[in-house]
């Protein structure tokens, strides 16, 4: 409620350039760094030429068949996420879904979303991954299934090293009985640890093929400041 109300009351300023009038202006939306170039077929990391596995995902046991993302996580995308998640600006979720649907071939399997951290959900009053899943479901004309839940524990990922992140999320999720093929939606792909842990839970629950779709993806070489 509070987030939606603030959305109406606060003057709208573009998260990219500060221009008044919209939460993100057309120019900044158009300039978000699309991951349209050569990339890894498996994990969507940008590469010099198209590859089936890359340095980032080779040698890892991945529970998902492939991951696809629309934009690289750069400084503007970081601010976009901050405004979307912490201030609950709904138009940014719509923009994220528009960009994602325009960038990716539509899937044909039901969508599932990464479940919220209950504490964060209480704090925010909304859940970005679920909202993005709902918006994409409308565009792709697919059902959304709430199959995943947190098994408990699972401290926040932020500030953890890569091995710590992987250990932290292992076993952190459980899933209700899953169809044979599903598409997992999350707002951002960082190390793939969450995607992998949730895909594992879906596989244990009967999924034979899990694809991952996210709006943004962390990419080496894009500088992002830690604080606004
Ligand atoms: Zn702008
Ligand atoms: Zn890869």
XYZ file of C-alpha atoms and ligand atoms in Angstrom:
230
model
C 0.000 0.000 0.000
C 2.651 2.498 1.168
C 4.775 1.841 -1.900
C 1.870 2.388 -4.284
C 0.881 5.559 -2.494
C 4.406 6.960 -2.592
C 4.442 6.104 -6.238
C 1.571 8.556 -6.732
C 2.791 11.277 -4.427
C 6.476 11.579 -5.167
C 7.532 13.643 -8.150
C 8.574 11.283 -10.910
C 12.217 11.487 -11.870
C 14.050 9.242 -14.291
C 16.336 6.835 -12.402
C 18.891 7.217 -15.190
C 19.171 10.943 -15.897
C 16.954 12.647 -13.325
C 14.629 14.099 -15.958
C 11.264 14.896 -14.464
C 8.128 13.159 -15.716
C 8.738 9.408 -15.657
C 10.370 6.770 -13.444
C 12.593 5.974 -16.399
C 12.606 8.126 -19.537
C 12.431 6.694 -23.050
C 16.060 7.591 -23.766
C 17.440 5.846 -20.668
C 15.151 2.853 -21.197
C 16.398 2.557 -24.768
C 20.013 2.887 -23.604
C 19.938 0.015 -21.072
C 22.788 -2.304 -22.145
C 20.997 -5.139 -23.973
C 22.729 -8.523 -23.964
C 22.168 -8.917 -27.682
C 25.700 -9.781 -28.801
C 27.512 -13.119 -28.883
C 27.035 -14.939 -25.598
C 27.192 -18.242 -23.812
C 24.262 -20.437 -24.822
C 24.112 -21.908 -21.334
C 24.438 -18.959 -18.967
C 24.111 -15.860 -21.180
C 27.520 -14.381 -20.266
C 28.725 -12.121 -23.106
C 31.560 -13.774 -25.027
C 33.762 -12.906 -28.039
C 31.802 -15.357 -30.182
C 28.845 -17.664 -29.470
C 29.829 -20.606 -27.241
C 27.942 -23.479 -25.612
C 29.795 -23.151 -22.318
C 31.963 -20.319 -21.056
C 34.579 -19.641 -18.421
C 31.842 -18.720 -15.978
C 29.749 -21.884 -16.272
C 32.121 -24.586 -17.571
C 32.791 -27.236 -14.947
C 29.794 -26.204 -12.830
C 26.945 -28.617 -12.373
C 23.982 -26.505 -13.354
C 20.452 -27.672 -12.643
C 18.994 -25.408 -15.329
C 19.215 -26.043 -19.067
C 19.942 -22.438 -19.906
C 19.630 -18.945 -18.509
C 18.639 -15.907 -20.532
C 18.707 -12.264 -19.514
C 17.765 -9.037 -21.261
C 20.236 -6.444 -19.982
C 23.634 -6.204 -18.293
C 23.634 -4.994 -14.702
C 25.302 -1.588 -15.033
C 25.082 1.571 -12.966
C 21.735 2.708 -14.409
C 20.277 -0.790 -13.934
C 21.537 -0.756 -10.342
C 19.639 2.489 -9.712
C 16.646 1.093 -11.589
C 16.601 -1.905 -9.207
C 17.041 0.258 -6.156
C 14.026 2.376 -7.126
C 11.955 -0.650 -8.134
C 12.720 -2.813 -5.124
C 13.088 -0.386 -2.276
C 10.584 2.247 -3.360
C 8.242 -0.217 -5.043
C 7.843 1.811 -8.238
C 5.454 -0.358 -10.210
C 6.068 1.276 -13.561
C 9.633 0.050 -13.412
C 8.396 -3.540 -13.152
C 6.290 -2.947 -16.263
C 9.337 -1.447 -18.025
C 11.501 -4.416 -16.964
C 8.893 -6.837 -18.337
C 8.610 -4.883 -21.605
C 12.380 -4.922 -22.118
C 12.626 -8.623 -21.208
C 9.742 -9.666 -23.461
C 11.187 -7.644 -26.353
C 14.668 -9.149 -25.911
C 13.886 -12.846 -25.496
C 12.151 -15.434 -27.653
C 8.909 -16.233 -25.825
C 8.974 -19.547 -23.940
C 5.978 -21.894 -23.956
C 6.233 -23.489 -20.511
C 4.558 -22.309 -17.284
C 6.435 -19.646 -15.347
C 7.554 -20.012 -11.743
C 9.251 -17.324 -9.667
C 12.012 -17.311 -7.094
C 10.227 -16.993 -3.730
C 10.796 -13.967 -1.507
C 12.831 -13.767 1.609
C 9.908 -13.405 4.105
C 11.658 -10.647 6.015
C 12.316 -8.629 2.887
C 8.801 -9.137 1.653
C 7.427 -7.779 4.919
C 9.737 -4.776 4.626
C 8.883 -4.038 1.011
C 5.272 -5.124 0.811
C 5.885 -6.522 -2.663
C 8.002 -9.162 -4.315
C 9.849 -8.060 -7.465
C 10.487 -11.542 -8.927
C 6.820 -12.497 -8.614
C 5.652 -9.160 -10.045
C 8.004 -9.585 -13.000
C 6.720 -13.147 -13.478
C 3.116 -11.888 -13.527
C 3.927 -9.154 -16.048
C 5.788 -11.589 -18.319
C 2.960 -14.124 -18.040
C 0.550 -11.552 -19.489
C 2.896 -10.749 -22.383
C 3.636 -14.399 -23.136
C 0.165 -15.690 -22.351
C 1.474 -18.284 -19.917
C 0.341 -19.376 -16.447
C 2.353 -18.520 -13.342
C 2.729 -21.289 -10.772
C 3.716 -20.571 -7.172
C 5.693 -23.793 -6.735
C 8.726 -22.656 -4.803
C 9.157 -21.822 -1.149
C 12.040 -21.103 1.167
C 13.014 -24.129 3.213
C 14.157 -21.847 6.020
C 17.562 -20.478 6.947
C 19.308 -19.109 3.887
C 20.828 -15.824 5.012
C 21.051 -12.983 2.528
C 23.422 -13.361 -0.379
C 24.685 -9.823 -0.339
C 28.283 -9.415 0.791
C 29.083 -13.126 0.589
C 31.892 -14.586 -1.490
C 31.005 -16.873 -4.395
C 31.654 -20.159 -2.499
C 29.724 -18.769 0.477
C 26.797 -17.837 -1.772
C 26.672 -21.316 -3.267
C 26.802 -22.966 0.161
C 24.250 -20.533 1.535
C 21.555 -21.272 -1.029
C 22.110 -25.024 -1.334
C 19.042 -26.662 0.143
C 17.432 -23.289 0.873
C 14.420 -23.950 -1.397
C 11.749 -26.574 -1.771
C 9.144 -27.014 -4.468
C 5.651 -28.411 -4.835
C 5.142 -31.025 -7.545
C 6.358 -29.481 -10.798
C 5.342 -29.949 -14.438
C 8.055 -31.531 -16.606
C 9.193 -28.200 -18.027
C 9.062 -24.776 -16.394
C 10.627 -21.353 -16.798
C 12.047 -19.825 -13.667
C 11.742 -16.034 -13.453
C 13.954 -13.835 -11.297
C 14.760 -10.149 -11.484
C 18.538 -10.531 -11.640
C 21.096 -13.252 -12.285
C 24.211 -12.546 -10.231
C 26.344 -15.662 -9.756
C 23.699 -18.159 -10.789
C 23.677 -19.612 -7.260
C 20.024 -18.799 -6.614
C 18.950 -19.916 -10.100
C 20.808 -23.165 -9.580
C 19.410 -23.843 -6.112
C 15.824 -23.116 -7.154
C 16.212 -25.137 -10.356
C 17.524 -28.042 -8.230
C 14.449 -27.846 -6.022
C 12.208 -27.918 -9.124
C 14.128 -30.893 -10.500
C 13.676 -32.745 -7.217
C 9.959 -31.954 -7.501
C 9.602 -33.518 -10.936
C 10.814 -30.922 -13.459
C 12.989 -32.420 -16.159
C 13.870 -29.152 -17.818
C 14.189 -25.770 -16.160
C 15.027 -22.608 -18.047
C 15.865 -19.362 -16.336
C 14.732 -15.907 -17.439
C 15.873 -12.719 -15.751
C 15.606 -9.047 -16.585
C 19.249 -8.285 -15.734
C 22.497 -10.161 -15.417
C 25.728 -9.268 -13.649
C 28.484 -9.024 -16.231
C 32.194 -8.651 -15.651
C 33.518 -5.348 -16.885
C 30.492 -3.225 -16.011
C 31.323 -0.911 -13.153
C 28.697 -0.467 -10.519
C 29.176 1.732 -7.470
C 28.231 0.214 -4.152
C 26.222 3.125 -2.786
C 24.021 5.749 -4.424
Zn 16.448 9.307 -18.353
Zn 28.332 -19.766 -19.651
